[in-house]
Amino acid sequence: MIILITGASHTGKTALAQKLLEKYKYPYLSIDHLKMGLIRSGYTQLTPMSDDEKLTEYLWPVVMEMIKTAIENKQNLIVEGCYIPFDWANYFEKEYLENIRYYCLVMSEKYIKTRFADIKKYANIVENRLDDEWCTLESVLEENEKILSNVQKFGTNFILIDEKYEINIDINEKIAFSVDKQS
């Protein structure tokens, strides 16, 4: 089983991946780690500050082939990061899709405005962010609005974090929405 977790920055992708690792014992791949390895090794001229679309174009073909390899080898893997395109399913044949679960995390405007201090507080729950000064109420609102617009545009499944941050995923369900389902 492959579990894809994506969404805006600070929505808890890494924390959810860690929770699923502990629950199901599936290893996880942080696309950010892959990105930084390729950048630091000099295999790309892209930088951590490069446009997300350019980073997705560069990283997704590699991640996609890693996913296919894991499925072919009958291995479980959690892949988390913001560099998963909204039309991700178009890159896989049916036999691969049967083995993939996709979760896009989106925070509502209300949640962000009422819980922004908590969003900042929990930013380091799994990883130590070296520089988080760029994360402002305005940037989080803007990024989540953009993600919500894209999941609606592409008809992609998503989990809306609206009242409280509580996500419980059952990987055995074909499509699981633990918080709110929006269409």
Short mmCIF file of N, CA and C in Angstrom, two decimals:
data_model
loop_
_atom_site.label_atom_id
_atom_site.label_comp_id
_atom_site.label_asym_id
_atom_site.label_seq_id
_atom_site.Cartn_x
_atom_site.Cartn_y
_atom_site.Cartn_z
N MET A 1 0.85 -1.18 0.00
CA MET A 1 0.00 0.00 0.00
C MET A 1 0.89 1.25 0.00
N ILE A 2 0.54 2.19 -0.82
CA ILE A 2 1.22 3.48 -0.87
C ILE A 2 0.24 4.52 -0.35
N ILE A 3 0.70 5.34 0.57
CA ILE A 3 -0.12 6.42 1.11
C ILE A 3 0.55 7.73 0.73
N LEU A 4 -0.18 8.57 -0.01
CA LEU A 4 0.31 9.89 -0.39
C LEU A 4 -0.33 10.92 0.52
N ILE A 5 0.48 11.77 1.11
CA ILE A 5 -0.02 12.84 1.98
C ILE A 5 0.55 14.15 1.45
N THR A 6 -0.34 15.05 1.09
CA THR A 6 0.09 16.34 0.57
C THR A 6 -0.77 17.44 1.18
N GLY A 7 -0.46 18.66 0.83
CA GLY A 7 -1.20 19.81 1.33
C GLY A 7 -0.27 20.99 1.51
N ALA A 8 -0.84 22.05 2.00
CA ALA A 8 -0.07 23.27 2.21
C ALA A 8 0.94 23.08 3.34
N SER A 9 1.91 23.96 3.39
CA SER A 9 2.88 23.96 4.47
C SER A 9 2.16 24.17 5.81
N HIS A 10 2.65 23.51 6.83
CA HIS A 10 2.14 23.64 8.20
C HIS A 10 0.77 23.00 8.41
N THR A 11 0.34 22.10 7.51
CA THR A 11 -0.95 21.43 7.71
C THR A 11 -0.79 20.11 8.46
N GLY A 12 0.43 19.70 8.74
CA GLY A 12 0.65 18.48 9.52
C GLY A 12 0.94 17.25 8.70
N LYS A 13 1.47 17.42 7.49
CA LYS A 13 1.78 16.28 6.63
C LYS A 13 2.79 15.35 7.29
N THR A 14 3.87 15.92 7.79
CA THR A 14 4.93 15.11 8.40
C THR A 14 4.44 14.47 9.69
N ALA A 15 3.68 15.20 10.48
CA ALA A 15 3.14 14.64 11.72
C ALA A 15 2.21 13.47 11.43
N LEU A 16 1.37 13.61 10.39
CA LEU A 16 0.47 12.52 10.00
C LEU A 16 1.27 11.32 9.50
N ALA A 17 2.30 11.56 8.70
CA ALA A 17 3.14 10.46 8.22
C ALA A 17 3.79 9.73 9.39
N GLN A 18 4.26 10.47 10.38
CA GLN A 18 4.88 9.87 11.56
C GLN A 18 3.85 9.04 12.34
N LYS A 19 2.65 9.58 12.47
CA LYS A 19 1.56 8.87 13.18
C LYS A 19 1.23 7.56 12.46
N LEU A 20 1.16 7.60 11.12
CA LEU A 20 0.87 6.40 10.35
C LEU A 20 2.02 5.40 10.40
N LEU A 21 3.25 5.89 10.42
CA LEU A 21 4.41 5.01 10.57
C LEU A 21 4.30 4.25 11.88
N GLU A 22 3.97 4.95 12.95
CA GLU A 22 3.86 4.31 14.26
C GLU A 22 2.70 3.33 14.31
N LYS A 23 1.57 3.66 13.66
CA LYS A 23 0.39 2.82 13.70
C LYS A 23 0.53 1.59 12.81
N TYR A 24 0.99 1.78 11.55
CA TYR A 24 1.03 0.70 10.57
C TYR A 24 2.42 0.12 10.33
N LYS A 25 3.43 0.77 10.86
CA LYS A 25 4.84 0.35 10.67
C LYS A 25 5.28 0.46 9.21
N TYR A 26 4.66 1.39 8.46
CA TYR A 26 5.06 1.65 7.09
C TYR A 26 6.15 2.73 7.12
N PRO A 27 7.25 2.54 6.41
CA PRO A 27 8.25 3.61 6.35
C PRO A 27 7.69 4.79 5.56
N TYR A 28 8.28 5.97 5.80
CA TYR A 28 7.83 7.11 5.00
C TYR A 28 8.99 7.86 4.40
N LEU A 29 8.69 8.44 3.25
CA LEU A 29 9.63 9.25 2.50
C LEU A 29 9.15 10.69 2.54
N SER A 30 10.00 11.56 3.02
CA SER A 30 9.72 12.98 2.97
C SER A 30 10.27 13.51 1.64
N ILE A 31 9.39 14.04 0.82
CA ILE A 31 9.86 14.59 -0.46
C ILE A 31 10.81 15.76 -0.20
N ASP A 32 10.64 16.46 0.92
CA ASP A 32 11.57 17.53 1.28
C ASP A 32 12.99 17.00 1.46
N HIS A 33 13.13 15.80 2.02
CA HIS A 33 14.47 15.22 2.19
C HIS A 33 15.09 14.91 0.83
N LEU A 34 14.28 14.35 -0.07
CA LEU A 34 14.76 14.09 -1.43
C LEU A 34 15.18 15.39 -2.10
N LYS A 35 14.33 16.41 -1.98
CA LYS A 35 14.62 17.73 -2.56
C LYS A 35 15.95 18.26 -2.05
N MET A 36 16.13 18.26 -0.74
CA MET A 36 17.35 18.82 -0.17
C MET A 36 18.58 17.98 -0.52
N GLY A 37 18.42 16.67 -0.61
CA GLY A 37 19.55 15.82 -1.02
C GLY A 37 20.00 16.15 -2.43
N LEU A 38 19.04 16.33 -3.33
CA LEU A 38 19.38 16.67 -4.72
C LEU A 38 19.98 18.08 -4.82
N ILE A 39 19.45 19.00 -4.05
CA ILE A 39 19.97 20.37 -4.07
C ILE A 39 21.37 20.42 -3.47
N ARG A 40 21.54 19.84 -2.29
CA ARG A 40 22.84 19.89 -1.60
C ARG A 40 23.94 19.13 -2.35
N SER A 41 23.54 18.08 -3.08
CA SER A 41 24.53 17.29 -3.82
C SER A 41 24.94 17.96 -5.13
N GLY A 42 24.22 19.00 -5.51
CA GLY A 42 24.53 19.69 -6.75
C GLY A 42 23.92 19.05 -7.98
N TYR A 43 22.98 18.11 -7.80
CA TYR A 43 22.35 17.45 -8.94
C TYR A 43 21.27 18.30 -9.60
N THR A 44 21.01 19.47 -9.04
CA THR A 44 20.06 20.40 -9.64
C THR A 44 20.49 21.82 -9.34
N GLN A 45 20.09 22.72 -10.19
CA GLN A 45 20.34 24.14 -9.95
C GLN A 45 19.19 24.78 -9.17
N LEU A 46 18.14 24.01 -8.93
CA LEU A 46 17.03 24.52 -8.13
C LEU A 46 17.49 24.75 -6.69
N THR A 47 16.77 25.58 -5.99
CA THR A 47 17.11 25.89 -4.60
C THR A 47 15.88 25.66 -3.73
N PRO A 48 16.04 25.66 -2.41
CA PRO A 48 14.86 25.53 -1.53
C PRO A 48 13.84 26.64 -1.76
N MET A 49 14.26 27.75 -2.29
CA MET A 49 13.36 28.88 -2.52
C MET A 49 12.79 28.90 -3.95
N SER A 50 13.12 27.89 -4.75
CA SER A 50 12.58 27.82 -6.11
C SER A 50 11.07 27.68 -6.06
N ASP A 51 10.43 28.08 -7.13
CA ASP A 51 8.98 27.99 -7.27
C ASP A 51 8.53 26.54 -7.06
N ASP A 52 7.45 26.37 -6.30
CA ASP A 52 6.93 25.02 -6.02
C ASP A 52 6.60 24.24 -7.29
N GLU A 53 6.09 24.92 -8.31
CA GLU A 53 5.76 24.23 -9.56
C GLU A 53 7.01 23.67 -10.22
N LYS A 54 8.10 24.43 -10.20
CA LYS A 54 9.36 23.95 -10.78
C LYS A 54 9.89 22.76 -9.98
N LEU A 55 9.80 22.86 -8.66
CA LEU A 55 10.27 21.75 -7.82
C LEU A 55 9.41 20.50 -8.05
N THR A 56 8.11 20.68 -8.20
CA THR A 56 7.22 19.54 -8.47
C THR A 56 7.58 18.90 -9.81
N GLU A 57 7.77 19.71 -10.83
CA GLU A 57 8.15 19.18 -12.15
C GLU A 57 9.44 18.37 -12.07
N TYR A 58 10.37 18.81 -11.25
CA TYR A 58 11.66 18.14 -11.13
C TYR A 58 11.56 16.87 -10.27
N LEU A 59 10.84 16.95 -9.15
CA LEU A 59 10.81 15.86 -8.18
C LEU A 59 9.78 14.77 -8.50
N TRP A 60 8.61 15.15 -9.02
CA TRP A 60 7.53 14.19 -9.19
C TRP A 60 7.90 12.99 -10.05
N PRO A 61 8.60 13.14 -11.19
CA PRO A 61 8.95 11.96 -11.98
C PRO A 61 9.77 10.94 -11.18
N VAL A 62 10.65 11.41 -10.32
CA VAL A 62 11.46 10.50 -9.50
C VAL A 62 10.58 9.83 -8.44
N VAL A 63 9.77 10.63 -7.75
CA VAL A 63 8.89 10.10 -6.72
C VAL A 63 7.91 9.10 -7.32
N MET A 64 7.35 9.43 -8.47
CA MET A 64 6.39 8.55 -9.14
C MET A 64 7.02 7.19 -9.43
N GLU A 65 8.23 7.17 -9.94
CA GLU A 65 8.89 5.90 -10.25
C GLU A 65 9.25 5.13 -8.98
N MET A 66 9.55 5.85 -7.89
CA MET A 66 9.78 5.18 -6.61
C MET A 66 8.50 4.50 -6.13
N ILE A 67 7.37 5.17 -6.31
CA ILE A 67 6.07 4.61 -5.93
C ILE A 67 5.79 3.35 -6.74
N LYS A 68 5.99 3.42 -8.05
CA LYS A 68 5.76 2.26 -8.90
C LYS A 68 6.64 1.09 -8.48
N THR A 69 7.90 1.37 -8.18
CA THR A 69 8.82 0.31 -7.75
C THR A 69 8.36 -0.33 -6.45
N ALA A 70 7.92 0.49 -5.50
CA ALA A 70 7.44 -0.04 -4.22
C ALA A 70 6.22 -0.93 -4.44
N ILE A 71 5.30 -0.51 -5.30
CA ILE A 71 4.11 -1.32 -5.59
C ILE A 71 4.51 -2.64 -6.26
N GLU A 72 5.39 -2.56 -7.25
CA GLU A 72 5.84 -3.77 -7.94
C GLU A 72 6.53 -4.74 -6.99
N ASN A 73 7.23 -4.20 -6.00
CA ASN A 73 7.93 -5.04 -5.02
C ASN A 73 7.05 -5.43 -3.84
N LYS A 74 5.75 -5.04 -3.91
CA LYS A 74 4.79 -5.32 -2.85
C LYS A 74 5.25 -4.78 -1.50
N GLN A 75 5.76 -3.54 -1.54
CA GLN A 75 6.21 -2.87 -0.33
C GLN A 75 5.26 -1.74 0.01
N ASN A 76 5.15 -1.47 1.30
CA ASN A 76 4.33 -0.36 1.78
C ASN A 76 5.21 0.87 1.92
N LEU A 77 4.62 2.03 1.65
CA LEU A 77 5.39 3.27 1.75
C LEU A 77 4.44 4.45 1.91
N ILE A 78 4.80 5.35 2.80
CA ILE A 78 4.10 6.61 2.96
C ILE A 78 4.98 7.67 2.30
N VAL A 79 4.40 8.46 1.43
CA VAL A 79 5.13 9.55 0.76
C VAL A 79 4.43 10.84 1.14
N GLU A 80 5.20 11.75 1.76
CA GLU A 80 4.58 13.01 2.18
C GLU A 80 5.37 14.20 1.67
N GLY A 81 4.62 15.22 1.27
CA GLY A 81 5.25 16.44 0.81
C GLY A 81 4.31 17.24 -0.07
N CYS A 82 4.68 18.47 -0.29
CA CYS A 82 3.81 19.35 -1.07
C CYS A 82 4.09 19.26 -2.57
N TYR A 83 5.00 18.40 -2.99
CA TYR A 83 5.38 18.31 -4.40
C TYR A 83 4.69 17.16 -5.11
N ILE A 84 3.44 16.89 -4.74
CA ILE A 84 2.62 15.89 -5.42
C ILE A 84 1.59 16.67 -6.24
N PRO A 85 1.59 16.50 -7.56
CA PRO A 85 0.66 17.29 -8.38
C PRO A 85 -0.79 16.89 -8.11
N PHE A 86 -1.71 17.82 -8.32
CA PHE A 86 -3.12 17.56 -8.08
C PHE A 86 -3.69 16.52 -9.05
N ASP A 87 -3.07 16.38 -10.21
CA ASP A 87 -3.51 15.37 -11.18
C ASP A 87 -2.66 14.10 -11.08
N TRP A 88 -2.16 13.82 -9.88
CA TRP A 88 -1.25 12.70 -9.64
C TRP A 88 -1.76 11.38 -10.21
N ALA A 89 -3.07 11.13 -10.13
CA ALA A 89 -3.62 9.84 -10.56
C ALA A 89 -3.45 9.62 -12.06
N ASN A 90 -3.33 10.69 -12.83
CA ASN A 90 -3.15 10.57 -14.27
C ASN A 90 -1.81 9.94 -14.65
N TYR A 91 -0.89 9.86 -13.70
CA TYR A 91 0.45 9.33 -13.96
C TYR A 91 0.56 7.83 -13.74
N PHE A 92 -0.55 7.19 -13.31
CA PHE A 92 -0.50 5.77 -12.96
C PHE A 92 -1.57 4.98 -13.71
N GLU A 93 -1.21 3.76 -14.10
CA GLU A 93 -2.18 2.84 -14.67
C GLU A 93 -3.04 2.29 -13.53
N LYS A 94 -4.18 1.68 -13.91
CA LYS A 94 -5.15 1.19 -12.94
C LYS A 94 -4.54 0.25 -11.89
N GLU A 95 -3.67 -0.66 -12.32
CA GLU A 95 -3.10 -1.62 -11.38
C GLU A 95 -2.26 -0.94 -10.29
N TYR A 96 -1.70 0.21 -10.59
CA TYR A 96 -0.98 0.97 -9.56
C TYR A 96 -1.97 1.73 -8.68
N LEU A 97 -2.97 2.34 -9.29
CA LEU A 97 -3.93 3.14 -8.54
C LEU A 97 -4.65 2.35 -7.46
N GLU A 98 -4.86 1.07 -7.70
CA GLU A 98 -5.52 0.21 -6.71
C GLU A 98 -4.72 0.10 -5.42
N ASN A 99 -3.45 0.44 -5.48
CA ASN A 99 -2.56 0.31 -4.33
C ASN A 99 -2.17 1.65 -3.72
N ILE A 100 -2.85 2.72 -4.10
CA ILE A 100 -2.50 4.06 -3.63
C ILE A 100 -3.68 4.70 -2.93
N ARG A 101 -3.42 5.30 -1.78
CA ARG A 101 -4.41 6.12 -1.06
C ARG A 101 -3.85 7.54 -1.01
N TYR A 102 -4.69 8.51 -1.28
CA TYR A 102 -4.26 9.91 -1.38
C TYR A 102 -5.02 10.77 -0.38
N TYR A 103 -4.29 11.59 0.35
CA TYR A 103 -4.88 12.50 1.34
C TYR A 103 -4.24 13.87 1.18
N CYS A 104 -5.05 14.86 0.87
CA CYS A 104 -4.58 16.24 0.79
C CYS A 104 -5.16 16.99 1.99
N LEU A 105 -4.30 17.56 2.80
CA LEU A 105 -4.73 18.27 4.00
C LEU A 105 -4.91 19.75 3.69
N VAL A 106 -6.07 20.28 4.08
CA VAL A 106 -6.37 21.69 3.87
C VAL A 106 -6.99 22.24 5.15
N MET A 107 -6.49 23.37 5.60
CA MET A 107 -7.06 24.04 6.77
C MET A 107 -8.03 25.12 6.31
N SER A 108 -9.17 25.20 6.98
CA SER A 108 -10.16 26.22 6.64
C SER A 108 -9.68 27.59 7.11
N GLU A 109 -10.24 28.61 6.52
CA GLU A 109 -9.92 29.99 6.92
C GLU A 109 -10.23 30.18 8.42
N LYS A 110 -11.38 29.68 8.83
CA LYS A 110 -11.78 29.80 10.24
C LYS A 110 -10.76 29.12 11.16
N TYR A 111 -10.35 27.92 10.79
CA TYR A 111 -9.38 27.18 11.61
C TYR A 111 -8.07 27.96 11.71
N ILE A 112 -7.58 28.44 10.59
CA ILE A 112 -6.31 29.17 10.57
C ILE A 112 -6.39 30.42 11.44
N LYS A 113 -7.46 31.18 11.28
CA LYS A 113 -7.59 32.43 12.03
C LYS A 113 -7.73 32.19 13.54
N THR A 114 -8.40 31.12 13.93
CA THR A 114 -8.60 30.88 15.36
C THR A 114 -7.48 30.06 15.99
N ARG A 115 -6.69 29.36 15.17
CA ARG A 115 -5.65 28.46 15.70
C ARG A 115 -4.25 28.76 15.19
N PHE A 116 -4.01 29.96 14.70
CA PHE A 116 -2.71 30.23 14.11
C PHE A 116 -1.56 30.04 15.10
N ALA A 117 -1.76 30.44 16.35
CA ALA A 117 -0.71 30.25 17.36
C ALA A 117 -0.38 28.76 17.52
N ASP A 118 -1.41 27.90 17.47
CA ASP A 118 -1.17 26.46 17.57
C ASP A 118 -0.45 25.94 16.32
N ILE A 119 -0.83 26.45 15.16
CA ILE A 119 -0.17 26.04 13.91
C ILE A 119 1.33 26.30 14.02
N LYS A 120 1.69 27.47 14.50
CA LYS A 120 3.11 27.82 14.66
C LYS A 120 3.76 26.95 15.75
N LYS A 121 3.03 26.75 16.84
CA LYS A 121 3.57 26.00 17.97
C LYS A 121 3.91 24.56 17.58
N TYR A 122 3.05 23.94 16.77
CA TYR A 122 3.25 22.54 16.40
C TYR A 122 4.10 22.35 15.14
N ALA A 123 4.63 23.41 14.60
CA ALA A 123 5.43 23.30 13.38
C ALA A 123 6.66 22.41 13.56
N ASN A 124 7.15 22.32 14.77
CA ASN A 124 8.36 21.52 15.04
C ASN A 124 8.06 20.22 15.77
N ILE A 125 6.84 19.74 15.68
CA ILE A 125 6.47 18.55 16.43
C ILE A 125 7.25 17.30 15.99
N VAL A 126 7.59 17.20 14.71
CA VAL A 126 8.35 16.05 14.21
C VAL A 126 9.73 16.47 13.73
N GLU A 127 9.82 17.62 13.12
CA GLU A 127 11.09 18.08 12.56
C GLU A 127 11.43 19.45 13.15
N ASN A 128 12.70 19.78 13.14
CA ASN A 128 13.14 21.08 13.64
C ASN A 128 13.31 22.02 12.46
N ARG A 129 12.39 22.93 12.32
CA ARG A 129 12.47 23.90 11.23
C ARG A 129 13.51 24.96 11.60
N LEU A 130 14.50 25.11 10.74
CA LEU A 130 15.56 26.07 11.03
C LEU A 130 15.10 27.51 10.86
N ASP A 131 14.25 27.75 9.87
CA ASP A 131 13.78 29.10 9.61
C ASP A 131 12.30 29.05 9.29
N ASP A 132 11.49 29.57 10.21
CA ASP A 132 10.05 29.54 10.04
C ASP A 132 9.47 30.95 10.07
N GLU A 133 10.34 31.94 9.93
CA GLU A 133 9.90 33.34 10.01
C GLU A 133 8.95 33.72 8.87
N TRP A 134 9.08 33.06 7.73
CA TRP A 134 8.25 33.36 6.57
C TRP A 134 6.79 32.97 6.81
N CYS A 135 6.56 32.09 7.77
CA CYS A 135 5.20 31.59 8.03
C CYS A 135 4.41 32.62 8.82
N THR A 136 3.49 33.28 8.11
CA THR A 136 2.65 34.30 8.74
C THR A 136 1.19 33.88 8.56
N LEU A 137 0.33 34.53 9.31
CA LEU A 137 -1.10 34.26 9.16
C LEU A 137 -1.51 34.42 7.70
N GLU A 138 -1.05 35.49 7.08
CA GLU A 138 -1.41 35.78 5.70
C GLU A 138 -0.90 34.71 4.74
N SER A 139 0.35 34.24 4.94
CA SER A 139 0.90 33.24 4.03
C SER A 139 0.18 31.89 4.17
N VAL A 140 -0.19 31.53 5.40
CA VAL A 140 -0.90 30.27 5.62
C VAL A 140 -2.31 30.34 5.02
N LEU A 141 -2.99 31.47 5.22
CA LEU A 141 -4.31 31.66 4.61
C LEU A 141 -4.23 31.56 3.09
N GLU A 142 -3.27 32.26 2.51
CA GLU A 142 -3.13 32.29 1.05
C GLU A 142 -2.81 30.90 0.49
N GLU A 143 -1.90 30.19 1.13
CA GLU A 143 -1.50 28.88 0.62
C GLU A 143 -2.65 27.87 0.73
N ASN A 144 -3.37 27.87 1.84
CA ASN A 144 -4.50 26.94 2.00
C ASN A 144 -5.63 27.27 1.04
N GLU A 145 -5.86 28.55 0.79
CA GLU A 145 -6.88 28.94 -0.19
C GLU A 145 -6.50 28.44 -1.58
N LYS A 146 -5.23 28.54 -1.92
CA LYS A 146 -4.75 28.07 -3.22
C LYS A 146 -4.90 26.54 -3.33
N ILE A 147 -4.55 25.82 -2.27
CA ILE A 147 -4.69 24.37 -2.27
C ILE A 147 -6.16 23.98 -2.41
N LEU A 148 -7.03 24.62 -1.65
CA LEU A 148 -8.46 24.33 -1.72
C LEU A 148 -9.00 24.58 -3.12
N SER A 149 -8.59 25.67 -3.73
CA SER A 149 -9.01 25.98 -5.09
C SER A 149 -8.57 24.88 -6.06
N ASN A 150 -7.34 24.41 -5.90
CA ASN A 150 -6.81 23.38 -6.80
C ASN A 150 -7.47 22.02 -6.59
N VAL A 151 -7.73 21.63 -5.35
CA VAL A 151 -8.38 20.33 -5.15
C VAL A 151 -9.80 20.36 -5.72
N GLN A 152 -10.45 21.51 -5.63
CA GLN A 152 -11.78 21.63 -6.22
C GLN A 152 -11.70 21.64 -7.74
N LYS A 153 -10.73 22.35 -8.28
CA LYS A 153 -10.55 22.41 -9.73
C LYS A 153 -10.26 21.03 -10.32
N PHE A 154 -9.41 20.25 -9.65
CA PHE A 154 -9.00 18.95 -10.17
C PHE A 154 -9.88 17.80 -9.67
N GLY A 155 -10.84 18.10 -8.78
CA GLY A 155 -11.70 17.05 -8.25
C GLY A 155 -10.96 16.07 -7.37
N THR A 156 -9.94 16.55 -6.72
CA THR A 156 -9.10 15.71 -5.87
C THR A 156 -9.70 15.59 -4.48
N ASN A 157 -9.60 14.40 -3.90
CA ASN A 157 -10.07 14.19 -2.54
C ASN A 157 -9.21 14.98 -1.56
N PHE A 158 -9.87 15.48 -0.51
CA PHE A 158 -9.11 16.19 0.50
C PHE A 158 -9.77 16.10 1.86
N ILE A 159 -8.99 16.36 2.88
CA ILE A 159 -9.45 16.40 4.25
C ILE A 159 -9.42 17.85 4.69
N LEU A 160 -10.58 18.38 5.06
CA LEU A 160 -10.67 19.76 5.52
C LEU A 160 -10.55 19.80 7.04
N ILE A 161 -9.58 20.51 7.51
CA ILE A 161 -9.37 20.69 8.94
C ILE A 161 -10.09 21.99 9.31
N ASP A 162 -11.20 21.84 10.03
CA ASP A 162 -12.08 22.99 10.23
C ASP A 162 -12.32 23.32 11.70
N GLU A 163 -12.74 22.37 12.49
CA GLU A 163 -13.06 22.62 13.90
C GLU A 163 -11.86 22.36 14.80
N LYS A 164 -11.33 21.14 14.68
CA LYS A 164 -10.18 20.75 15.49
C LYS A 164 -9.26 19.90 14.63
N TYR A 165 -8.02 19.79 15.07
CA TYR A 165 -7.06 19.01 14.30
C TYR A 165 -7.11 17.57 14.80
N GLU A 166 -7.89 16.76 14.09
CA GLU A 166 -8.02 15.35 14.45
C GLU A 166 -8.20 14.57 13.17
N ILE A 167 -7.16 13.88 12.75
CA ILE A 167 -7.21 13.12 11.52
C ILE A 167 -6.93 11.66 11.85
N ASN A 168 -7.89 10.82 11.56
CA ASN A 168 -7.75 9.38 11.77
C ASN A 168 -7.98 8.69 10.44
N ILE A 169 -6.93 8.11 9.93
CA ILE A 169 -7.00 7.48 8.61
C ILE A 169 -6.98 5.97 8.77
N ASP A 170 -7.92 5.33 8.08
CA ASP A 170 -7.94 3.88 7.97
C ASP A 170 -7.48 3.56 6.56
N ILE A 171 -6.27 3.04 6.45
CA ILE A 171 -5.69 2.81 5.12
C ILE A 171 -6.40 1.72 4.34
N ASN A 172 -7.25 0.96 5.02
CA ASN A 172 -7.98 -0.10 4.33
C ASN A 172 -9.22 0.40 3.61
N GLU A 173 -9.63 1.64 3.90
CA GLU A 173 -10.77 2.22 3.19
C GLU A 173 -10.27 2.78 1.86
N LYS A 174 -11.08 2.60 0.83
CA LYS A 174 -10.70 3.09 -0.51
C LYS A 174 -10.54 4.60 -0.49
N ILE A 175 -11.52 5.31 0.06
CA ILE A 175 -11.42 6.76 0.22
C ILE A 175 -11.85 7.05 1.65
N ALA A 176 -10.99 7.71 2.39
CA ALA A 176 -11.31 7.98 3.79
C ALA A 176 -11.22 9.47 4.06
N PHE A 177 -12.28 10.01 4.63
CA PHE A 177 -12.30 11.39 5.05
C PHE A 177 -12.59 11.38 6.52
N SER A 178 -11.66 11.82 7.33
CA SER A 178 -11.82 11.73 8.78
C SER A 178 -12.29 13.04 9.40
N VAL A 179 -12.15 14.13 8.71
CA VAL A 179 -12.54 15.41 9.29
C VAL A 179 -13.80 15.90 8.60
N ASP A 180 -13.68 16.42 7.42
CA ASP A 180 -14.81 16.87 6.63
C ASP A 180 -14.54 16.50 5.17
N LYS A 181 -15.59 16.21 4.45
CA LYS A 181 -15.46 15.95 3.01
C LYS A 181 -16.10 17.11 2.26
N GLN A 182 -15.36 17.67 1.34
CA GLN A 182 -15.86 18.74 0.49
C GLN A 182 -15.85 18.24 -0.95
N SER A 183 -16.79 18.72 -1.75
CA SER A 183 -16.74 18.36 -3.15
C SER A 183 -16.59 19.57 -4.00
#
